[in-house]
mmCIF file of C-alpha atoms in Angstrom:
data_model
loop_
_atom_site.group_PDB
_atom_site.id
_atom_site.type_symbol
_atom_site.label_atom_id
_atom_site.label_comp_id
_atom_site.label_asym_id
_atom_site.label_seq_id
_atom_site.Cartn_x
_atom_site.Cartn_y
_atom_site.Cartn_z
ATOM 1 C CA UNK A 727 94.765 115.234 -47.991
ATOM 2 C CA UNK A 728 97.579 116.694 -45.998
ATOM 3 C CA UNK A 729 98.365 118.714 -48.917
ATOM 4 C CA UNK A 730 95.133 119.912 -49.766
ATOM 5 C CA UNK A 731 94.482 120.982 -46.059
ATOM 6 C CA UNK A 732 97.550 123.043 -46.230
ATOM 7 C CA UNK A 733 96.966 124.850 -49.762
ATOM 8 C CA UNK A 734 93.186 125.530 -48.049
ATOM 9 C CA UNK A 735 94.814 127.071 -45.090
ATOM 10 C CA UNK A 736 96.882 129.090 -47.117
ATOM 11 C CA UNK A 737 94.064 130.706 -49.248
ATOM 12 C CA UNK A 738 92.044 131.153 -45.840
ATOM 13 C CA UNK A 739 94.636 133.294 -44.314
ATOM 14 C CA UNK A 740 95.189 135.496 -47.710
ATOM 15 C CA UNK A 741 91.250 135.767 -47.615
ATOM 16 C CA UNK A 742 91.554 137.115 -44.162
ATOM 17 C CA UNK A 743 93.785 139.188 -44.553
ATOM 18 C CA UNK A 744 92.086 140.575 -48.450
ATOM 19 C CA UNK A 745 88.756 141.017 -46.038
ATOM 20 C CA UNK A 746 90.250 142.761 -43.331
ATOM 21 C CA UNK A 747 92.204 145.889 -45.420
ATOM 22 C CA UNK A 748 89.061 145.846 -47.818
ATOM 23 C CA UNK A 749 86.425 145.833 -45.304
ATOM 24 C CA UNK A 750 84.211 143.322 -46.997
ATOM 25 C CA UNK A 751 82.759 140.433 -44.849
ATOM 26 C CA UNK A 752 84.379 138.350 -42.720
ATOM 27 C CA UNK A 753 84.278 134.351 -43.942
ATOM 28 C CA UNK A 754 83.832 131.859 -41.202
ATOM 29 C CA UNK A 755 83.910 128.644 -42.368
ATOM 30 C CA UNK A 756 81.926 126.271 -40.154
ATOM 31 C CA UNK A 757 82.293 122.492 -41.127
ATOM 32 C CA UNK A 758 80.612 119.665 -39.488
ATOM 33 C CA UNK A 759 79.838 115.822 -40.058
ATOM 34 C CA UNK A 760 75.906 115.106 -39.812
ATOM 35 C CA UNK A 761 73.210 116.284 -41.166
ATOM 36 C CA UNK A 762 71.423 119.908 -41.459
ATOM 37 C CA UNK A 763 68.260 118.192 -39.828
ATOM 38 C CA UNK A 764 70.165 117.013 -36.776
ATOM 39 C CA UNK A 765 70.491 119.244 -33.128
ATOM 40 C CA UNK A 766 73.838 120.160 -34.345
ATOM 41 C CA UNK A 767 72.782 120.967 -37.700
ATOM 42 C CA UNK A 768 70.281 123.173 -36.655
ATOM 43 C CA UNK A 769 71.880 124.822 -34.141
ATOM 44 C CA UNK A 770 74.500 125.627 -36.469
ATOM 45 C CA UNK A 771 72.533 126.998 -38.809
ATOM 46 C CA UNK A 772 71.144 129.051 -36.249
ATOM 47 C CA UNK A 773 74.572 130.407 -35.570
ATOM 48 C CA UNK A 774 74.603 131.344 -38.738
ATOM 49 C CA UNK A 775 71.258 133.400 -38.992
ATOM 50 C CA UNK A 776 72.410 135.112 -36.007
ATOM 51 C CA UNK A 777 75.905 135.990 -36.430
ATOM 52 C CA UNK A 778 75.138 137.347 -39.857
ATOM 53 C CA UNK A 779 72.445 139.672 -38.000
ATOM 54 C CA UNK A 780 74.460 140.712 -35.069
ATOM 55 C CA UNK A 781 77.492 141.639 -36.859
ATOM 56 C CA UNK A 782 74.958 143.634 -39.464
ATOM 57 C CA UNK A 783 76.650 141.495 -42.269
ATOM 58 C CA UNK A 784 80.288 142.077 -41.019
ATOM 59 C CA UNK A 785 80.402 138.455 -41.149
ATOM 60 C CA UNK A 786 79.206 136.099 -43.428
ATOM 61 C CA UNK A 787 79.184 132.041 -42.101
ATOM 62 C CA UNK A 788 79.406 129.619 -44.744
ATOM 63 C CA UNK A 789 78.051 126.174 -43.135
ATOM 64 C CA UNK A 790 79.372 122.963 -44.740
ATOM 65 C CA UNK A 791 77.108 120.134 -43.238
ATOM 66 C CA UNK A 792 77.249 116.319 -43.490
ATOM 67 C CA UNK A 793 81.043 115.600 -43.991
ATOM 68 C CA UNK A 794 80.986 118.061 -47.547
ATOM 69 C CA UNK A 795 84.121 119.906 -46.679
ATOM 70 C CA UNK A 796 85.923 117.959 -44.206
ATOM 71 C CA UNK A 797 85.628 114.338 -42.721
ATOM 72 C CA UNK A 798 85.378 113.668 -39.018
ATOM 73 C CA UNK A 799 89.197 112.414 -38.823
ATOM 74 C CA UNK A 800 90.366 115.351 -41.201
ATOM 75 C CA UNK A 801 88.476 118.325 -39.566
ATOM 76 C CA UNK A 802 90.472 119.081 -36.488
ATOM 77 C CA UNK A 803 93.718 119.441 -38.699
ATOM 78 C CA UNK A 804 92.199 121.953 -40.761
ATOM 79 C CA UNK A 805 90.701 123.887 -37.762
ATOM 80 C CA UNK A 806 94.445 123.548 -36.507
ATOM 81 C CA UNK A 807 95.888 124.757 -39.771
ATOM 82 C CA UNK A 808 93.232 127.583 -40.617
ATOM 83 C CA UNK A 809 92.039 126.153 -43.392
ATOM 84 C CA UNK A 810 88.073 126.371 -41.788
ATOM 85 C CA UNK A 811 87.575 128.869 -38.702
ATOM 86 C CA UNK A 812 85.101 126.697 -36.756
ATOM 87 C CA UNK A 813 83.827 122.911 -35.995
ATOM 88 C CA UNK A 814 81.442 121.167 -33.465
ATOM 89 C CA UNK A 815 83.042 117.843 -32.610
ATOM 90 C CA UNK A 816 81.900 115.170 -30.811
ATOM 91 C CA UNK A 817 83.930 115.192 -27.293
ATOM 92 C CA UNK A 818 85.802 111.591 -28.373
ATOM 93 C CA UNK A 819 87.216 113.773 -31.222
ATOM 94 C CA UNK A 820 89.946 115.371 -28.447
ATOM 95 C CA UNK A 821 91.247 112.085 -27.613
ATOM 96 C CA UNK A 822 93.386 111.473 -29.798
ATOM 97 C CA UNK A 823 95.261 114.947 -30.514
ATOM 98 C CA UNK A 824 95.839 114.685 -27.018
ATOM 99 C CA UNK A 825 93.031 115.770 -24.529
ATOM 100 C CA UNK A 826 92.127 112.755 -23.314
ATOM 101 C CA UNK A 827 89.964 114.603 -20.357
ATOM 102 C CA UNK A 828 87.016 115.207 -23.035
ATOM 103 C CA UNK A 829 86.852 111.040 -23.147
ATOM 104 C CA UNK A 830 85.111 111.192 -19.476
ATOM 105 C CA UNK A 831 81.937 112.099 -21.072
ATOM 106 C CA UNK A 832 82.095 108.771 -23.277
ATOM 107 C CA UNK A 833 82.302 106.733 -19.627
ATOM 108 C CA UNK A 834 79.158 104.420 -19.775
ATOM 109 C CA UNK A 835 76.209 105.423 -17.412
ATOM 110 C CA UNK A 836 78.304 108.192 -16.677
ATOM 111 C CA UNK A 837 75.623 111.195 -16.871
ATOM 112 C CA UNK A 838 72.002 109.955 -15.946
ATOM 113 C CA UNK A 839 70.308 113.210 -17.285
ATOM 114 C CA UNK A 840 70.575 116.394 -19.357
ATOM 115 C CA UNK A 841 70.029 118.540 -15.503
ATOM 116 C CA UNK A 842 73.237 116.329 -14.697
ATOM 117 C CA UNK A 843 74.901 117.090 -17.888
ATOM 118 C CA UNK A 844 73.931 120.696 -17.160
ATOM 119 C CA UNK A 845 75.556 120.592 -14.105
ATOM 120 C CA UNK A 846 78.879 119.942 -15.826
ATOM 121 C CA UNK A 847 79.051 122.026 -18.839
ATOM 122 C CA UNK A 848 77.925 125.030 -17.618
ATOM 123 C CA UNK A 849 79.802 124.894 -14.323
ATOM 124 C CA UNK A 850 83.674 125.352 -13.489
ATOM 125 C CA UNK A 851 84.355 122.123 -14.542
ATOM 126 C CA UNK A 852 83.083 122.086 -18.508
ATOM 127 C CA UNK A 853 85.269 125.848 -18.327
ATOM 128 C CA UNK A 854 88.284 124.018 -17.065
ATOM 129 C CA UNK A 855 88.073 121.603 -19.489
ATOM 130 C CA UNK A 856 87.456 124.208 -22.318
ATOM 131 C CA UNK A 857 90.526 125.737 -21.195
ATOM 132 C CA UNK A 858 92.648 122.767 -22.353
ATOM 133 C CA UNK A 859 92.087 123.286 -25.907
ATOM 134 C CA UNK A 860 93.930 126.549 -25.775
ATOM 135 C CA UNK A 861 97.201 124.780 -25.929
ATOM 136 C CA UNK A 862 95.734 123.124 -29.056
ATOM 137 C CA UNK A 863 95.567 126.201 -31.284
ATOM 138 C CA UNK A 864 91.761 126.430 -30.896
ATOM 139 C CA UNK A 865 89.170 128.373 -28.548
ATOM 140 C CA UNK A 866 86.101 126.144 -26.935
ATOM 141 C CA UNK A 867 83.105 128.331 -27.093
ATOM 142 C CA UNK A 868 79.987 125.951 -26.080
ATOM 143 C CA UNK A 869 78.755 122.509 -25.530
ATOM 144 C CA UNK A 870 76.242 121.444 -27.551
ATOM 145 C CA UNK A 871 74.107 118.309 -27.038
ATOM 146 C CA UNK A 872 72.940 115.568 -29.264
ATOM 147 C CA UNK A 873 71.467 113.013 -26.589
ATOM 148 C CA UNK A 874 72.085 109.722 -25.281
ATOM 149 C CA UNK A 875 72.958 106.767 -27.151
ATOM 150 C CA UNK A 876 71.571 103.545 -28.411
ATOM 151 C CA UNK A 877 73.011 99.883 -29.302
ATOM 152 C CA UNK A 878 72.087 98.638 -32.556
ATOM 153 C CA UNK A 879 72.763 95.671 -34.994
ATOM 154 C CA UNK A 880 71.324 93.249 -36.784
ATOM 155 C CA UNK A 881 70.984 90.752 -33.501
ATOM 156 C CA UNK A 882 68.627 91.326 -30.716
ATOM 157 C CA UNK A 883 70.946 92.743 -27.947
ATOM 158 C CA UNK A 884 68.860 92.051 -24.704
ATOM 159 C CA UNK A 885 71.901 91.064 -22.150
ATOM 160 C CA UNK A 886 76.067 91.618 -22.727
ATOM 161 C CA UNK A 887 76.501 88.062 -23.694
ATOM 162 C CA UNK A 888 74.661 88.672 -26.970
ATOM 163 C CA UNK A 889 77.853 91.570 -28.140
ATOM 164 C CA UNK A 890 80.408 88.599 -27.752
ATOM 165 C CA UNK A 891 81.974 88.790 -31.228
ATOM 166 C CA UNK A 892 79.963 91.220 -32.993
ATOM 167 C CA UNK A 893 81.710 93.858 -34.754
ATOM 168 C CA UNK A 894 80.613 97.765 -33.877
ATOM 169 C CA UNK A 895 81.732 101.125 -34.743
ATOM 170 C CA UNK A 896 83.280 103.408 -32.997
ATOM 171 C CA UNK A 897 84.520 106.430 -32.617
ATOM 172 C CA UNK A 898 88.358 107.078 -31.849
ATOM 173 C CA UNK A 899 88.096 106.867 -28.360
ATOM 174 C CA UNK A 900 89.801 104.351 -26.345
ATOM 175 C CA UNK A 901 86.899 104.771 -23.738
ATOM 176 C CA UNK A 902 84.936 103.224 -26.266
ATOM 177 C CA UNK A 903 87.343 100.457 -26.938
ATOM 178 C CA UNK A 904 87.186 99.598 -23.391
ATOM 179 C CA UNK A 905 83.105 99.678 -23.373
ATOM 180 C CA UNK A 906 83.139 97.246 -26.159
ATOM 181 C CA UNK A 907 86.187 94.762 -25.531
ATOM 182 C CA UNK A 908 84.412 94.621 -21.652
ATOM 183 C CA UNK A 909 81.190 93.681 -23.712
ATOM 184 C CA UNK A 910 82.872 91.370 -25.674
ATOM 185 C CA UNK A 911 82.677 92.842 -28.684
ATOM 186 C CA UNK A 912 85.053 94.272 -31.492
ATOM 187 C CA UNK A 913 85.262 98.015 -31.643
ATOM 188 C CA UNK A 914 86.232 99.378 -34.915
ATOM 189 C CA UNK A 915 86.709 103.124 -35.343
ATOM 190 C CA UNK A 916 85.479 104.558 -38.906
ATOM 191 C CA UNK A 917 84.498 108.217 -39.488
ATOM 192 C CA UNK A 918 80.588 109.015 -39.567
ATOM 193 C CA UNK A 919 79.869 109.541 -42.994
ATOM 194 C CA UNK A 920 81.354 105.557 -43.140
ATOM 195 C CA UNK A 921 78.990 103.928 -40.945
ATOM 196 C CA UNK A 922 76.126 103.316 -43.156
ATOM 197 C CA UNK A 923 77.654 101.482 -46.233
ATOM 198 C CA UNK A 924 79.618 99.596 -43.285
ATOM 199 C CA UNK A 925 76.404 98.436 -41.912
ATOM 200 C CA UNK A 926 74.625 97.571 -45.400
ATOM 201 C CA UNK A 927 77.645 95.355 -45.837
ATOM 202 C CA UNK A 928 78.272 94.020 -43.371
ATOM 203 C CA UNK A 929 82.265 95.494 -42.026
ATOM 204 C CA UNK A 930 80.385 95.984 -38.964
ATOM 205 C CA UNK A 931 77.512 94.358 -37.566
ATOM 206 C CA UNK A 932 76.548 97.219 -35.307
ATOM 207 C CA UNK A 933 76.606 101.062 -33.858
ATOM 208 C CA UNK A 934 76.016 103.616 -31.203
ATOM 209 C CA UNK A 935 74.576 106.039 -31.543
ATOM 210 C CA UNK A 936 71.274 108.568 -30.930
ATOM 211 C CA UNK A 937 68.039 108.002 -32.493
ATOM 212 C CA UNK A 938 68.325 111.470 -34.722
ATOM 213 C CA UNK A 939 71.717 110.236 -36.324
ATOM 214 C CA UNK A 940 70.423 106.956 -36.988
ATOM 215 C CA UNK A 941 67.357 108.233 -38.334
ATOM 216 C CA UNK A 942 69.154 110.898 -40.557
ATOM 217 C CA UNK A 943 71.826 108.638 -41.667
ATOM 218 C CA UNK A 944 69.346 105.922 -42.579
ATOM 219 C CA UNK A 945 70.900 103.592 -40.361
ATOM 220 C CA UNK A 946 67.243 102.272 -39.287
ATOM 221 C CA UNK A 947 67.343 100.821 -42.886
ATOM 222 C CA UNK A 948 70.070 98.305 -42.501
ATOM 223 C CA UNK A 949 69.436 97.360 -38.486
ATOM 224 C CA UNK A 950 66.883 94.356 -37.811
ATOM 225 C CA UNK A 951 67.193 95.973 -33.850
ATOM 226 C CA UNK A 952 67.981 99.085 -31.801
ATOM 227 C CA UNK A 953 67.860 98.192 -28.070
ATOM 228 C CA UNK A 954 67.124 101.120 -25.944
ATOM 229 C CA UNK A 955 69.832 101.397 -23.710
ATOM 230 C CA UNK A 956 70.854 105.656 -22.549
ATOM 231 C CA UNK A 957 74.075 104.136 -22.104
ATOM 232 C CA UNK A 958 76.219 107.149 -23.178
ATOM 233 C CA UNK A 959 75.947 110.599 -24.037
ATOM 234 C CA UNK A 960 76.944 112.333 -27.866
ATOM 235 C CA UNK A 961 77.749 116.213 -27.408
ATOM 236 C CA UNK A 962 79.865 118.429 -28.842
ATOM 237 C CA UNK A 963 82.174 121.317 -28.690
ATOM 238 C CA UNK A 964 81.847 123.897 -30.685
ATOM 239 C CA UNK A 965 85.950 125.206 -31.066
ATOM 240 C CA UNK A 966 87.208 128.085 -33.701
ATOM 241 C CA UNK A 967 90.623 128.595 -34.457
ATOM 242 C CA UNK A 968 92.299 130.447 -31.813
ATOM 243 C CA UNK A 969 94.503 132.625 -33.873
ATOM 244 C CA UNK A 970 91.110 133.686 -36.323
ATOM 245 C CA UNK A 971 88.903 134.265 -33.051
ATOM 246 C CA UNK A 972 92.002 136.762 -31.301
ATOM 247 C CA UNK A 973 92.270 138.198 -34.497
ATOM 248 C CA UNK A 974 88.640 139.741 -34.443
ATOM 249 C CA UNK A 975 87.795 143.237 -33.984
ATOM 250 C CA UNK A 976 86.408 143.214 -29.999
ATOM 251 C CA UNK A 977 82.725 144.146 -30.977
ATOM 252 C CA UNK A 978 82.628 141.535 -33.708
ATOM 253 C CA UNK A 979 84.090 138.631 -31.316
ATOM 254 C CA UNK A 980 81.437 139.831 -28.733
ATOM 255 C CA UNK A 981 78.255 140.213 -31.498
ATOM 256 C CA UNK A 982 79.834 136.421 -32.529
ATOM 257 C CA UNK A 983 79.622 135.433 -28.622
ATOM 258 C CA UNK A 984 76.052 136.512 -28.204
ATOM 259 C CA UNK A 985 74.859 134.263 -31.202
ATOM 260 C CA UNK A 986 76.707 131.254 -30.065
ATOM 261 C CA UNK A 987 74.993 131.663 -26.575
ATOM 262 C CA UNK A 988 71.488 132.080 -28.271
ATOM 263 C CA UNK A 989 72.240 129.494 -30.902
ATOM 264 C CA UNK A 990 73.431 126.889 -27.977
ATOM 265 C CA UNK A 991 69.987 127.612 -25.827
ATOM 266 C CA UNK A 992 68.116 127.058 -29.602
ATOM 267 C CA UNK A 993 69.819 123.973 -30.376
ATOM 268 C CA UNK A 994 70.134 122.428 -26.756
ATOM 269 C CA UNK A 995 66.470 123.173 -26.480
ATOM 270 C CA UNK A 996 65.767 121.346 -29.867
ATOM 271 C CA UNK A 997 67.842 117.962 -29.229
ATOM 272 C CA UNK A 998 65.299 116.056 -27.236
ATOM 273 C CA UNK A 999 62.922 116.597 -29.354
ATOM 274 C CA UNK A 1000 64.942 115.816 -32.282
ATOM 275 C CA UNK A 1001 65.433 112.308 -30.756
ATOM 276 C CA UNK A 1002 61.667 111.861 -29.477
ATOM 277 C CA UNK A 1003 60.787 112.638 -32.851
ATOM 278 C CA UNK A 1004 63.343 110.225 -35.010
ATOM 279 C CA UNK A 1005 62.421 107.357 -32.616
ATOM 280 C CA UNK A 1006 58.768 108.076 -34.168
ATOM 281 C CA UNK A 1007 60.011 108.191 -37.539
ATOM 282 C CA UNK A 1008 62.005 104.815 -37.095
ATOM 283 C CA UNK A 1009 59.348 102.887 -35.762
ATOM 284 C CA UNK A 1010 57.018 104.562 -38.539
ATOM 285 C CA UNK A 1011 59.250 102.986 -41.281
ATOM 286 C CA UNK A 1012 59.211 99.718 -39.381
ATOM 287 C CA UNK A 1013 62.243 98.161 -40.632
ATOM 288 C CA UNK A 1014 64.131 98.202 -37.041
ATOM 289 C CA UNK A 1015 62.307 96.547 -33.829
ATOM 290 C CA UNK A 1016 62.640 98.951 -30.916
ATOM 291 C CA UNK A 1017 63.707 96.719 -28.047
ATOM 292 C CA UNK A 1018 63.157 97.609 -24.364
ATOM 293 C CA UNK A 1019 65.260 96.559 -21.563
ATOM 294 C CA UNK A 1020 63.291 95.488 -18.483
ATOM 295 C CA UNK A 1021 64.801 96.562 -15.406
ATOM 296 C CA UNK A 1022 67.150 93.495 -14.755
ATOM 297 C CA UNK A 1023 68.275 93.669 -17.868
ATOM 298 C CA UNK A 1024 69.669 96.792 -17.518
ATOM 299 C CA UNK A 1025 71.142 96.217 -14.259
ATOM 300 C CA UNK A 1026 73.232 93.771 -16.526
ATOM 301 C CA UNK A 1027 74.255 96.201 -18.795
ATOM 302 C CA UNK A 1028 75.368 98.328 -16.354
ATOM 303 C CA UNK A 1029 77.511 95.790 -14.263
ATOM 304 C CA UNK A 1030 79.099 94.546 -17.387
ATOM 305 C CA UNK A 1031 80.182 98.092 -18.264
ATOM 306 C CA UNK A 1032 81.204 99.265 -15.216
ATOM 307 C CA UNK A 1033 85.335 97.753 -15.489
ATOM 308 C CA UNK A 1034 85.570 100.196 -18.266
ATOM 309 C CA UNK A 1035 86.009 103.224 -15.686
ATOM 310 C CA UNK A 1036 89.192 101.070 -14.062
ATOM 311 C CA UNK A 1037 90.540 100.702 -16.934
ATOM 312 C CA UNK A 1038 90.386 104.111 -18.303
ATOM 313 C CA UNK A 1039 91.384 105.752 -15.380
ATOM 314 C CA UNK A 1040 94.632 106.493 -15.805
ATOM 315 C CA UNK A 1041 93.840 107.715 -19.262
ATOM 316 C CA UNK A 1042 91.554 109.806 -18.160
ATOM 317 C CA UNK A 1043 92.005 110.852 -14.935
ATOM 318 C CA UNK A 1044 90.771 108.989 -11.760
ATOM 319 C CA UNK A 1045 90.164 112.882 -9.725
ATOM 320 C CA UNK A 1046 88.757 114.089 -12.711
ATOM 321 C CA UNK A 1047 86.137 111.309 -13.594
ATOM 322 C CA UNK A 1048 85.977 111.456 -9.260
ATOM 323 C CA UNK A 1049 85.151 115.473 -9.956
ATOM 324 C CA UNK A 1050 82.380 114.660 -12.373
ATOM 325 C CA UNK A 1051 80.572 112.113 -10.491
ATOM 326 C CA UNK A 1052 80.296 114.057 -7.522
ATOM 327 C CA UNK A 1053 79.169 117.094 -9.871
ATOM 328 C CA UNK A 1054 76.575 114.905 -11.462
ATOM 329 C CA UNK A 1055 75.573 113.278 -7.558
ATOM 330 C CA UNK A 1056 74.740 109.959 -9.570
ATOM 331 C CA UNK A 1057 75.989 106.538 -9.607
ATOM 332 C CA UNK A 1058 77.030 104.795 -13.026
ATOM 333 C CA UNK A 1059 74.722 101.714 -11.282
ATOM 334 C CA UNK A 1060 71.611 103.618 -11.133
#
């Protein structure tokens, strides 16, 4: 795959370069991992419509939804390498390539609300963490939001005894491992496009996730239960190659900003009622039971999760995840 990222990367930059002394469009590969009738999806399809309109054709955005082009574990790589120009990952997807400080937004109970969330992202703190991915060959341009997350598997999950054992997927975050492992429970990180032939047989038992990527990835149809919890928060970051975006003529990087900024208000706008609207659906099809957490129950929850932020800490960041709570004015208890 290695291979094939690098040949990719090779023909991007000759493209570029073909484009730029014979003035014909601009390609900007955008790859991404769900599907085209998800917040993300939409919103980067949005992008799409727009840039194309600002730029008067200048550029042309190819969009490569649902894991067609790249997988979730292979995409960063080829952002890195130049083989596609731009991505919206999930914030776990930093982790690993080494900016752990994007894991504080998987904490559990970490952000009560979107106005919260708000508070973060479009404040100093979501630019200083933006910042970080300079050193990573890429340019953060937005924060995009999916929603909060919900447990599922084929067991009623009511209290944090009833994860003991059970296997769930995960992203690669080790936040996550520690939400799981203080639940009891197995983590086991797979990419997205995985998780529902993992589900229908049975490698894992269970998931997080939000209600429009379980809806859209059909997860509803191998899940007895989905226990509404809000327990974490899916967003993304949308991130182009840094050497591509430099590279741009200054009126086409700014005609590219001003659709990003449009297309985030469009798709942030959209993602509730994404959700509110895939929660119908799944209860419409009536092959998962919706279960609701009375308020003792989630008291639970919460105090079962809440060893996870000792744990992570130094990972993390103690004065950052410090920073964000006092941003956010909430406790992870209520």
């Amino acid at each position: 795959m290695r291979k094939f990222i690098l040949a990719a990367a090779s023909i991007a930059a000759l493209t570029f370069v073909g484009q730029a002394s014979a003035q014909s469009p601009i390609v900007l590969k955008f790859s991404h991992v769900v599907a085209s009738d998800t917040p993300k999806g939409k919103a980067a399809d949005k992008f799409k419509e727009l840039a194309e309109k600002y730029t008067g054709g200048k550029v042309k955005v190819e969009v490569y939804p649902n894991s067609t082009l790249y997988k979730d574990k292979e995409e960063l790589e080829a952002l890195q390498l130049g083989a596609v120009q731009m991505l919206a990952p999930s914030n776990s997807k930093f982790g690993p390539i080494g900016i752990k400080e994007f894991e504080v937004f998987d904490l559990p109970y970490i952000l009560p609300d979107l106005k919260s969330l708000r508070k973060v992202t479009d404040g100093p703190l979501g630019a200083q963490l933006l910042k970080k991915l300079d050193s990573k060959g890429m340019t953060g341009l937005a924060y995009w939001d999916n929603g909060f997350k919900q447990m599922s598997a084929n067991k009623k999950l009511v209290a944090p005894a009833d994860y003991k054992g059970l296997k769930f997927r995960i992203q690669s975050s080790k936040v996550l491992e520690a939400q799981f492992r203080a639940l009891g429970a197995i983590p086991q990180v797979m990419a997205f496009s995985d998780v529902y032939q993992a589900l229908q047989t049975g490698v894992v038992d269970g998931q997080e996730n939000t209600w429009s990527n379980i809806y859209t990835q059909k997860m509803h149809e191998v899940q007895k239960y989905a226990t509404v919890t809000n327990h974490g928060y899916i967003g993304y970051v949308v991130v182009v190659n840094k050497k591509f975006w430099d590279g741009l003529p200054g009126d086409i990087r700014d005609q590219l900003s001003k659709a990003m900024k449009e297309a985030t208000e469009f798709g942030n706008s959209q993602s509730a009622k994404e959700n509110d609207d895939a929660l119908e659906a799944i209860k419409k099809a009536g092959k998962t039971e919706i279960v609701a957490l009375t308020p003792e129950q989630d008291e639970a929850m919460r105090k079962a999760m809440m060893p996870v932020y000792k744990d992570v800490a130094s990972r993390v960041g103690q004065p950052l995840i410090d920073e964000f709570l006092k941003e956010t004015g909430r406790s992870p208890m209520n």
